C-alpha atoms as a PDB file:
ATOM      1  CA  UNK A   1       0.000   0.000   0.000  1.00  0.00           C
ATOM      2  CA  UNK A   2       1.020   3.625  -0.460  1.00  0.00           C
ATOM      3  CA  UNK A   3      -0.196   6.723   1.301  1.00  0.00           C
ATOM      4  CA  UNK A   4      -0.481  10.018  -0.491  1.00  0.00           C
ATOM      5  CA  UNK A   5       2.081  12.608   0.567  1.00  0.00           C
ATOM      6  CA  UNK A   6      -0.791  14.913   1.501  1.00  0.00           C
ATOM      7  CA  UNK A   7      -2.437  12.343   3.808  1.00  0.00           C
ATOM      8  CA  UNK A   8       0.847  11.454   5.506  1.00  0.00           C
ATOM      9  CA  UNK A   9       1.830  15.082   6.069  1.00  0.00           C
ATOM     10  CA  UNK A  10      -1.668  16.037   7.209  1.00  0.00           C
ATOM     11  CA  UNK A  11      -1.727  13.147   9.701  1.00  0.00           C
ATOM     12  CA  UNK A  12       1.443  14.363  11.392  1.00  0.00           C
ATOM     13  CA  UNK A  13       0.192  17.955  11.383  1.00  0.00           C
ATOM     14  CA  UNK A  14      -3.075  16.910  13.049  1.00  0.00           C
ATOM     15  CA  UNK A  15      -1.248  14.982  15.776  1.00  0.00           C
ATOM     16  CA  UNK A  16       1.201  17.793  16.425  1.00  0.00           C
ATOM     17  CA  UNK A  17      -1.549  20.382  16.857  1.00  0.00           C
ATOM     18  CA  UNK A  18      -3.929  18.296  18.975  1.00  0.00           C
ATOM     19  CA  UNK A  19      -3.878  18.401  22.785  1.00  0.00           C
ATOM     20  CA  UNK A  20      -6.900  16.170  23.446  1.00  0.00           C
ATOM     21  CA  UNK A  21      -7.117  13.043  21.286  1.00  0.00           C
ATOM     22  CA  UNK A  22     -10.082  10.660  21.237  1.00  0.00           C
ATOM     23  CA  UNK A  23      -9.506   7.051  20.191  1.00  0.00           C
ATOM     24  CA  UNK A  24     -12.450   5.389  18.456  1.00  0.00           C
ATOM     25  CA  UNK A  25     -12.611   1.604  18.073  1.00  0.00           C
ATOM     26  CA  UNK A  26     -15.146  -0.697  16.364  1.00  0.00           C
ATOM     27  CA  UNK A  27     -17.980  -2.331  18.300  1.00  0.00           C
ATOM     28  CA  UNK A  28     -16.050  -5.592  18.595  1.00  0.00           C
ATOM     29  CA  UNK A  29     -12.335  -4.778  18.144  1.00  0.00           C
ATOM     30  CA  UNK A  30      -9.983  -7.654  17.389  1.00  0.00           C
ATOM     31  CA  UNK A  31      -6.517  -8.086  18.899  1.00  0.00           C
ATOM     32  CA  UNK A  32      -4.963  -6.131  16.021  1.00  0.00           C
ATOM     33  CA  UNK A  33      -7.136  -3.068  16.694  1.00  0.00           C
ATOM     34  CA  UNK A  34      -6.659  -3.329  20.471  1.00  0.00           C
ATOM     35  CA  UNK A  35      -2.875  -3.556  20.158  1.00  0.00           C
ATOM     36  CA  UNK A  36      -2.840  -0.559  17.812  1.00  0.00           C
ATOM     37  CA  UNK A  37      -4.966   1.493  20.212  1.00  0.00           C
ATOM     38  CA  UNK A  38      -2.852   0.493  23.215  1.00  0.00           C
ATOM     39  CA  UNK A  39       0.392   1.381  21.468  1.00  0.00           C
ATOM     40  CA  UNK A  40      -0.904   4.689  20.178  1.00  0.00           C
ATOM     41  CA  UNK A  41      -2.406   5.644  23.534  1.00  0.00           C
ATOM     42  CA  UNK A  42       0.972   5.141  25.196  1.00  0.00           C
ATOM     43  CA  UNK A  43       2.780   7.155  22.532  1.00  0.00           C
ATOM     44  CA  UNK A  44       0.273  10.009  22.799  1.00  0.00           C
ATOM     45  CA  UNK A  45       0.670  10.159  26.579  1.00  0.00           C
ATOM     46  CA  UNK A  46       4.450  10.140  26.192  1.00  0.00           C
ATOM     47  CA  UNK A  47       4.132  13.208  23.955  1.00  0.00           C
ATOM     48  CA  UNK A  48       2.136  15.048  26.612  1.00  0.00           C
ATOM     49  CA  UNK A  49      -1.233  14.599  24.902  1.00  0.00           C
ATOM     50  CA  UNK A  50      -4.481  13.872  26.741  1.00  0.00           C
ATOM     51  CA  UNK A  51      -5.648  10.619  25.156  1.00  0.00           C
ATOM     52  CA  UNK A  52      -8.932   8.919  25.950  1.00  0.00           C
ATOM     53  CA  UNK A  53     -11.447   6.453  24.602  1.00  0.00           C
ATOM     54  CA  UNK A  54     -14.603   7.773  23.007  1.00  0.00           C
ATOM     55  CA  UNK A  55     -16.273   4.473  23.896  1.00  0.00           C
ATOM     56  CA  UNK A  56     -15.079   2.418  26.892  1.00  0.00           C
ATOM     57  CA  UNK A  57     -13.909  -1.163  26.442  1.00  0.00           C
ATOM     58  CA  UNK A  58     -15.071  -3.876  28.873  1.00  0.00           C
ATOM     59  CA  UNK A  59     -12.013  -5.034  30.830  1.00  0.00           C
ATOM     60  CA  UNK A  60     -12.851  -8.710  30.227  1.00  0.00           C
ATOM     61  CA  UNK A  61     -12.529  -8.173  26.473  1.00  0.00           C
ATOM     62  CA  UNK A  62      -8.806  -7.381  26.735  1.00  0.00           C
ATOM     63  CA  UNK A  63      -6.778 -10.484  25.879  1.00  0.00           C
ATOM     64  CA  UNK A  64      -3.688  -9.723  27.955  1.00  0.00           C
ATOM     65  CA  UNK A  65      -2.639  -7.711  30.999  1.00  0.00           C
ATOM     66  CA  UNK A  66      -0.176  -5.795  28.821  1.00  0.00           C
ATOM     67  CA  UNK A  67      -3.099  -3.579  27.750  1.00  0.00           C
ATOM     68  CA  UNK A  68      -2.691  -1.246  30.722  1.00  0.00           C
ATOM     69  CA  UNK A  69      -3.746   1.922  28.885  1.00  0.00           C
ATOM     70  CA  UNK A  70      -6.999   0.429  27.595  1.00  0.00           C
ATOM     71  CA  UNK A  71      -7.712  -1.423  30.845  1.00  0.00           C
ATOM     72  CA  UNK A  72      -7.768   1.881  32.726  1.00  0.00           C
ATOM     73  CA  UNK A  73     -10.508   3.090  30.327  1.00  0.00           C
ATOM     74  CA  UNK A  74      -9.072   6.616  30.127  1.00  0.00           C
ATOM     75  CA  UNK A  75     -11.749   9.187  29.396  1.00  0.00           C
ATOM     76  CA  UNK A  76     -11.319  12.529  27.682  1.00  0.00           C
ATOM     77  CA  UNK A  77     -11.617  15.620  29.848  1.00  0.00           C
ATOM     78  CA  UNK A  78     -14.910  17.486  29.886  1.00  0.00           C
ATOM     79  CA  UNK A  79     -15.624  21.126  30.578  1.00  0.00           C
ATOM     80  CA  UNK A  80     -16.791  22.019  34.090  1.00  0.00           C
ATOM     81  CA  UNK A  81     -19.521  24.634  34.190  1.00  0.00           C
ATOM     82  CA  UNK A  82     -20.503  26.822  37.140  1.00  0.00           C
ATOM     83  CA  UNK A  83     -24.018  28.173  36.596  1.00  0.00           C
ATOM     84  CA  UNK A  84     -25.471  31.117  38.515  1.00  0.00           C
ATOM     85  CA  UNK A  85     -29.179  31.930  38.399  1.00  0.00           C
ATOM     86  CA  UNK A  86     -29.357  35.691  37.855  1.00  0.00           C
ATOM     87  CA  UNK A  87     -33.110  36.203  37.389  1.00  0.00           C
ATOM     88  CA  UNK A  88     -33.825  36.739  41.136  1.00  0.00           C
ATOM     89  CA  UNK A  89     -30.690  38.806  41.760  1.00  0.00           C
ATOM     90  CA  UNK A  90     -28.960  40.293  38.702  1.00  0.00           C
ATOM     91  CA  UNK A  91     -25.172  40.491  38.589  1.00  0.00           C
ATOM     92  CA  UNK A  92     -23.617  43.847  37.774  1.00  0.00           C
ATOM     93  CA  UNK A  93     -20.034  42.650  37.409  1.00  0.00           C
ATOM     94  CA  UNK A  94     -18.140  39.364  37.050  1.00  0.00           C
ATOM     95  CA  UNK A  95     -14.409  38.878  37.399  1.00  0.00           C
ATOM     96  CA  UNK A  96     -11.971  36.160  38.432  1.00  0.00           C
ATOM     97  CA  UNK A  97      -8.612  36.005  40.168  1.00  0.00           C
ATOM     98  CA  UNK A  98      -5.944  33.324  39.714  1.00  0.00           C
ATOM     99  CA  UNK A  99      -4.252  32.403  42.972  1.00  0.00           C
ATOM    100  CA  UNK A 100      -1.474  29.877  43.545  1.00  0.00           C
ATOM    101  CA  UNK A 101      -3.809  26.994  44.374  1.00  0.00           C
ATOM    102  CA  UNK A 102      -7.194  28.037  43.027  1.00  0.00           C
ATOM    103  CA  UNK A 103      -9.261  30.362  40.854  1.00  0.00           C
ATOM    104  CA  UNK A 104     -11.772  32.631  42.564  1.00  0.00           C
ATOM    105  CA  UNK A 105     -14.846  33.765  40.604  1.00  0.00           C
ATOM    106  CA  UNK A 106     -16.216  37.013  41.989  1.00  0.00           C
ATOM    107  CA  UNK A 107     -19.800  38.125  41.356  1.00  0.00           C
ATOM    108  CA  UNK A 108     -21.001  41.591  42.298  1.00  0.00           C
ATOM    109  CA  UNK A 109     -24.786  41.562  42.949  1.00  0.00           C
ATOM    110  CA  UNK A 110     -26.790  44.429  41.565  1.00  0.00           C
ATOM    111  CA  UNK A 111     -29.684  44.595  44.011  1.00  0.00           C
ATOM    112  CA  UNK A 112     -29.824  41.575  46.317  1.00  0.00           C
ATOM    113  CA  UNK A 113     -27.555  38.957  47.870  1.00  0.00           C
ATOM    114  CA  UNK A 114     -26.619  35.868  45.861  1.00  0.00           C
ATOM    115  CA  UNK A 115     -27.152  32.713  47.902  1.00  0.00           C
ATOM    116  CA  UNK A 116     -25.620  29.269  47.497  1.00  0.00           C
ATOM    117  CA  UNK A 117     -28.941  27.969  46.200  1.00  0.00           C
ATOM    118  CA  UNK A 118     -28.476  30.130  43.091  1.00  0.00           C
ATOM    119  CA  UNK A 119     -25.305  28.254  42.119  1.00  0.00           C
ATOM    120  CA  UNK A 120     -25.192  24.870  40.369  1.00  0.00           C
ATOM    121  CA  UNK A 121     -22.541  22.771  38.621  1.00  0.00           C
ATOM    122  CA  UNK A 122     -22.536  20.495  35.588  1.00  0.00           C
ATOM    123  CA  UNK A 123     -20.173  18.967  33.039  1.00  0.00           C
ATOM    124  CA  UNK A 124     -19.955  20.479  29.577  1.00  0.00           C
ATOM    125  CA  UNK A 125     -18.723  19.270  26.230  1.00  0.00           C
ATOM    126  CA  UNK A 126     -15.950  16.729  25.746  1.00  0.00           C
ATOM    127  CA  UNK A 127     -12.589  18.321  24.969  1.00  0.00           C
ATOM    128  CA  UNK A 128     -11.307  16.700  21.798  1.00  0.00           C
ATOM    129  CA  UNK A 129      -9.152  18.246  19.078  1.00  0.00           C
ATOM    130  CA  UNK A 130      -8.692  15.063  17.051  1.00  0.00           C
ATOM    131  CA  UNK A 131     -10.361  11.678  16.621  1.00  0.00           C
ATOM    132  CA  UNK A 132      -8.259   8.638  15.739  1.00  0.00           C
ATOM    133  CA  UNK A 133     -10.565   6.052  14.141  1.00  0.00           C
ATOM    134  CA  UNK A 134      -8.999   2.574  14.097  1.00  0.00           C
ATOM    135  CA  UNK A 135     -10.354  -0.187  11.886  1.00  0.00           C
ATOM    136  CA  UNK A 136     -13.676   1.518  11.123  1.00  0.00           C
ATOM    137  CA  UNK A 137     -14.623   1.289   7.447  1.00  0.00           C
ATOM    138  CA  UNK A 138     -17.622   3.621   7.659  1.00  0.00           C
ATOM    139  CA  UNK A 139     -17.980   5.919  10.660  1.00  0.00           C
ATOM    140  CA  UNK A 140     -21.646   6.614   9.878  1.00  0.00           C
ATOM    141  CA  UNK A 141     -22.459   2.975  10.646  1.00  0.00           C
ATOM    142  CA  UNK A 142     -21.452   3.392  14.315  1.00  0.00           C
ATOM    143  CA  UNK A 143     -23.907   4.499  17.000  1.00  0.00           C
ATOM    144  CA  UNK A 144     -23.078   7.865  18.531  1.00  0.00           C
ATOM    145  CA  UNK A 145     -20.952   7.504  21.680  1.00  0.00           C
ATOM    146  CA  UNK A 146     -22.798   8.478  24.848  1.00  0.00           C
ATOM    147  CA  UNK A 147     -22.131  12.002  26.064  1.00  0.00           C
ATOM    148  CA  UNK A 148     -21.013  13.154  22.607  1.00  0.00           C
ATOM    149  CA  UNK A 149     -22.895  15.917  20.790  1.00  0.00           C
ATOM    150  CA  UNK A 150     -24.621  14.860  17.539  1.00  0.00           C
ATOM    151  CA  UNK A 151     -22.438  17.181  15.439  1.00  0.00           C
ATOM    152  CA  UNK A 152     -19.204  16.051  17.136  1.00  0.00           C
ATOM    153  CA  UNK A 153     -17.836  14.109  14.157  1.00  0.00           C
ATOM    154  CA  UNK A 154     -18.580  16.915  11.714  1.00  0.00           C
ATOM    155  CA  UNK A 155     -16.759  19.504  13.823  1.00  0.00           C
ATOM    156  CA  UNK A 156     -13.766  17.442  14.977  1.00  0.00           C
ATOM    157  CA  UNK A 157     -10.965  16.412  12.567  1.00  0.00           C
ATOM    158  CA  UNK A 158     -10.725  12.649  12.049  1.00  0.00           C
ATOM    159  CA  UNK A 159      -7.573  10.657  11.310  1.00  0.00           C
ATOM    160  CA  UNK A 160      -8.787   7.447   9.682  1.00  0.00           C
ATOM    161  CA  UNK A 161      -6.590   4.317   9.936  1.00  0.00           C
ATOM    162  CA  UNK A 162      -7.906   1.135   8.405  1.00  0.00           C
ATOM    163  CA  UNK A 163      -6.757  -2.013   6.618  1.00  0.00           C
ATOM    164  CA  UNK A 164      -9.958  -2.501   4.617  1.00  0.00           C
ATOM    165  CA  UNK A 165      -9.993  -1.437   0.977  1.00  0.00           C
ATOM    166  CA  UNK A 166     -13.763  -0.794   1.252  1.00  0.00           C
ATOM    167  CA  UNK A 167     -13.085   2.099   3.658  1.00  0.00           C
ATOM    168  CA  UNK A 168     -15.172   5.156   2.730  1.00  0.00           C
ATOM    169  CA  UNK A 169     -12.254   7.546   3.402  1.00  0.00           C
ATOM    170  CA  UNK A 170     -14.287   9.807   5.647  1.00  0.00           C
ATOM    171  CA  UNK A 171     -11.333  11.341   7.496  1.00  0.00           C
ATOM    172  CA  UNK A 172      -9.509  14.594   7.056  1.00  0.00           C
ATOM    173  CA  UNK A 173      -6.511  12.317   6.556  1.00  0.00           C
ATOM    174  CA  UNK A 174      -6.873   8.662   5.514  1.00  0.00           C
ATOM    175  CA  UNK A 175      -4.142   6.064   5.997  1.00  0.00           C
ATOM    176  CA  UNK A 176      -5.652   2.993   4.361  1.00  0.00           C
ATOM    177  CA  UNK A 177      -3.944  -0.326   3.671  1.00  0.00           C
ATOM    178  CA  UNK A 178      -5.074  -3.412   1.830  1.00  0.00           C
ATOM    179  CA  UNK A 179      -7.271  -6.191   3.193  1.00  0.00           C
ATOM    180  CA  UNK A 180      -4.124  -8.221   3.931  1.00  0.00           C
ATOM    181  CA  UNK A 181      -2.365  -5.416   5.831  1.00  0.00           C
ATOM    182  CA  UNK A 182      -2.553  -5.608   9.639  1.00  0.00           C
ATOM    183  CA  UNK A 183      -3.765  -2.394  11.250  1.00  0.00           C
ATOM    184  CA  UNK A 184      -0.789  -2.596  13.603  1.00  0.00           C
ATOM    185  CA  UNK A 185       1.511  -2.349  10.556  1.00  0.00           C
ATOM    186  CA  UNK A 186      -0.171   0.906   9.530  1.00  0.00           C
ATOM    187  CA  UNK A 187       0.120   2.159  13.110  1.00  0.00           C
ATOM    188  CA  UNK A 188       3.829   1.297  13.177  1.00  0.00           C
ATOM    189  CA  UNK A 189       4.390   3.262   9.970  1.00  0.00           C
ATOM    190  CA  UNK A 190       2.499   6.264  11.350  1.00  0.00           C
ATOM    191  CA  UNK A 191       4.363   6.351  14.667  1.00  0.00           C
ATOM    192  CA  UNK A 192       7.678   5.824  12.875  1.00  0.00           C
ATOM    193  CA  UNK A 193       7.116   8.867  10.687  1.00  0.00           C
ATOM    194  CA  UNK A 194       5.910  10.997  13.594  1.00  0.00           C
ATOM    195  CA  UNK A 195       7.986   9.960  16.633  1.00  0.00           C
ATOM    196  CA  UNK A 196      10.292   7.062  15.845  1.00  0.00           C
ATOM    197  CA  UNK A 197      12.003   7.348  19.250  1.00  0.00           C
ATOM    198  CA  UNK A 198       8.653   6.700  20.966  1.00  0.00           C
ATOM    199  CA  UNK A 199       8.684   3.058  19.842  1.00  0.00           C
ATOM    200  CA  UNK A 200      10.186   1.431  22.911  1.00  0.00           C
ATOM    201  CA  UNK A 201      10.340  -2.309  23.614  1.00  0.00           C
ATOM    202  CA  UNK A 202       6.772  -2.503  24.947  1.00  0.00           C
ATOM    203  CA  UNK A 203       5.243  -0.605  22.024  1.00  0.00           C
ATOM    204  CA  UNK A 204       7.244  -2.668  19.545  1.00  0.00           C
ATOM    205  CA  UNK A 205       6.064  -5.874  21.206  1.00  0.00           C
ATOM    206  CA  UNK A 206       2.429  -4.778  21.041  1.00  0.00           C
ATOM    207  CA  UNK A 207       2.682  -3.947  17.357  1.00  0.00           C
END
């Protein structure tokens, strides 16, 4: 198989620029897909990236204890939202101060005191700059991951790695092999071009 120069260069550019990377696996990933995800998760963490699974994997589906990254079911970070009800007591000014060990949000009431019952907390959107799809021929055939907005895959760049020639090439960059090419071989080529020194003994063994 051969990748286009544009796809190879774009893949590296996407990985360099991303801080939060979501790994997407098929419904029933085989050992080849699991090993590729495990290896890539370790490499991403080594490069200081926040890597997480868009869909968790049941621990009993992992064939070997060497899959420590996947077994921990790392999740992507989500926004944390502090909500203040302002209808009863409007706020005239909002500011914040960064201290050594915390951030203080300061609200100045306009006419009445703001009580604790006016404040609530919730999680926001998932932080993800890049999706790595492994062994998925057509992303539209997958159910939407829980907690992910419906337009997530249209707004987030996708790096598509697959060994199936029937792949619909839905990614912003597509690294596609032949039906006889292991996905782990494609992953090895990608990591080698991006961060060859990140392939230590454990990653090499996985792949």
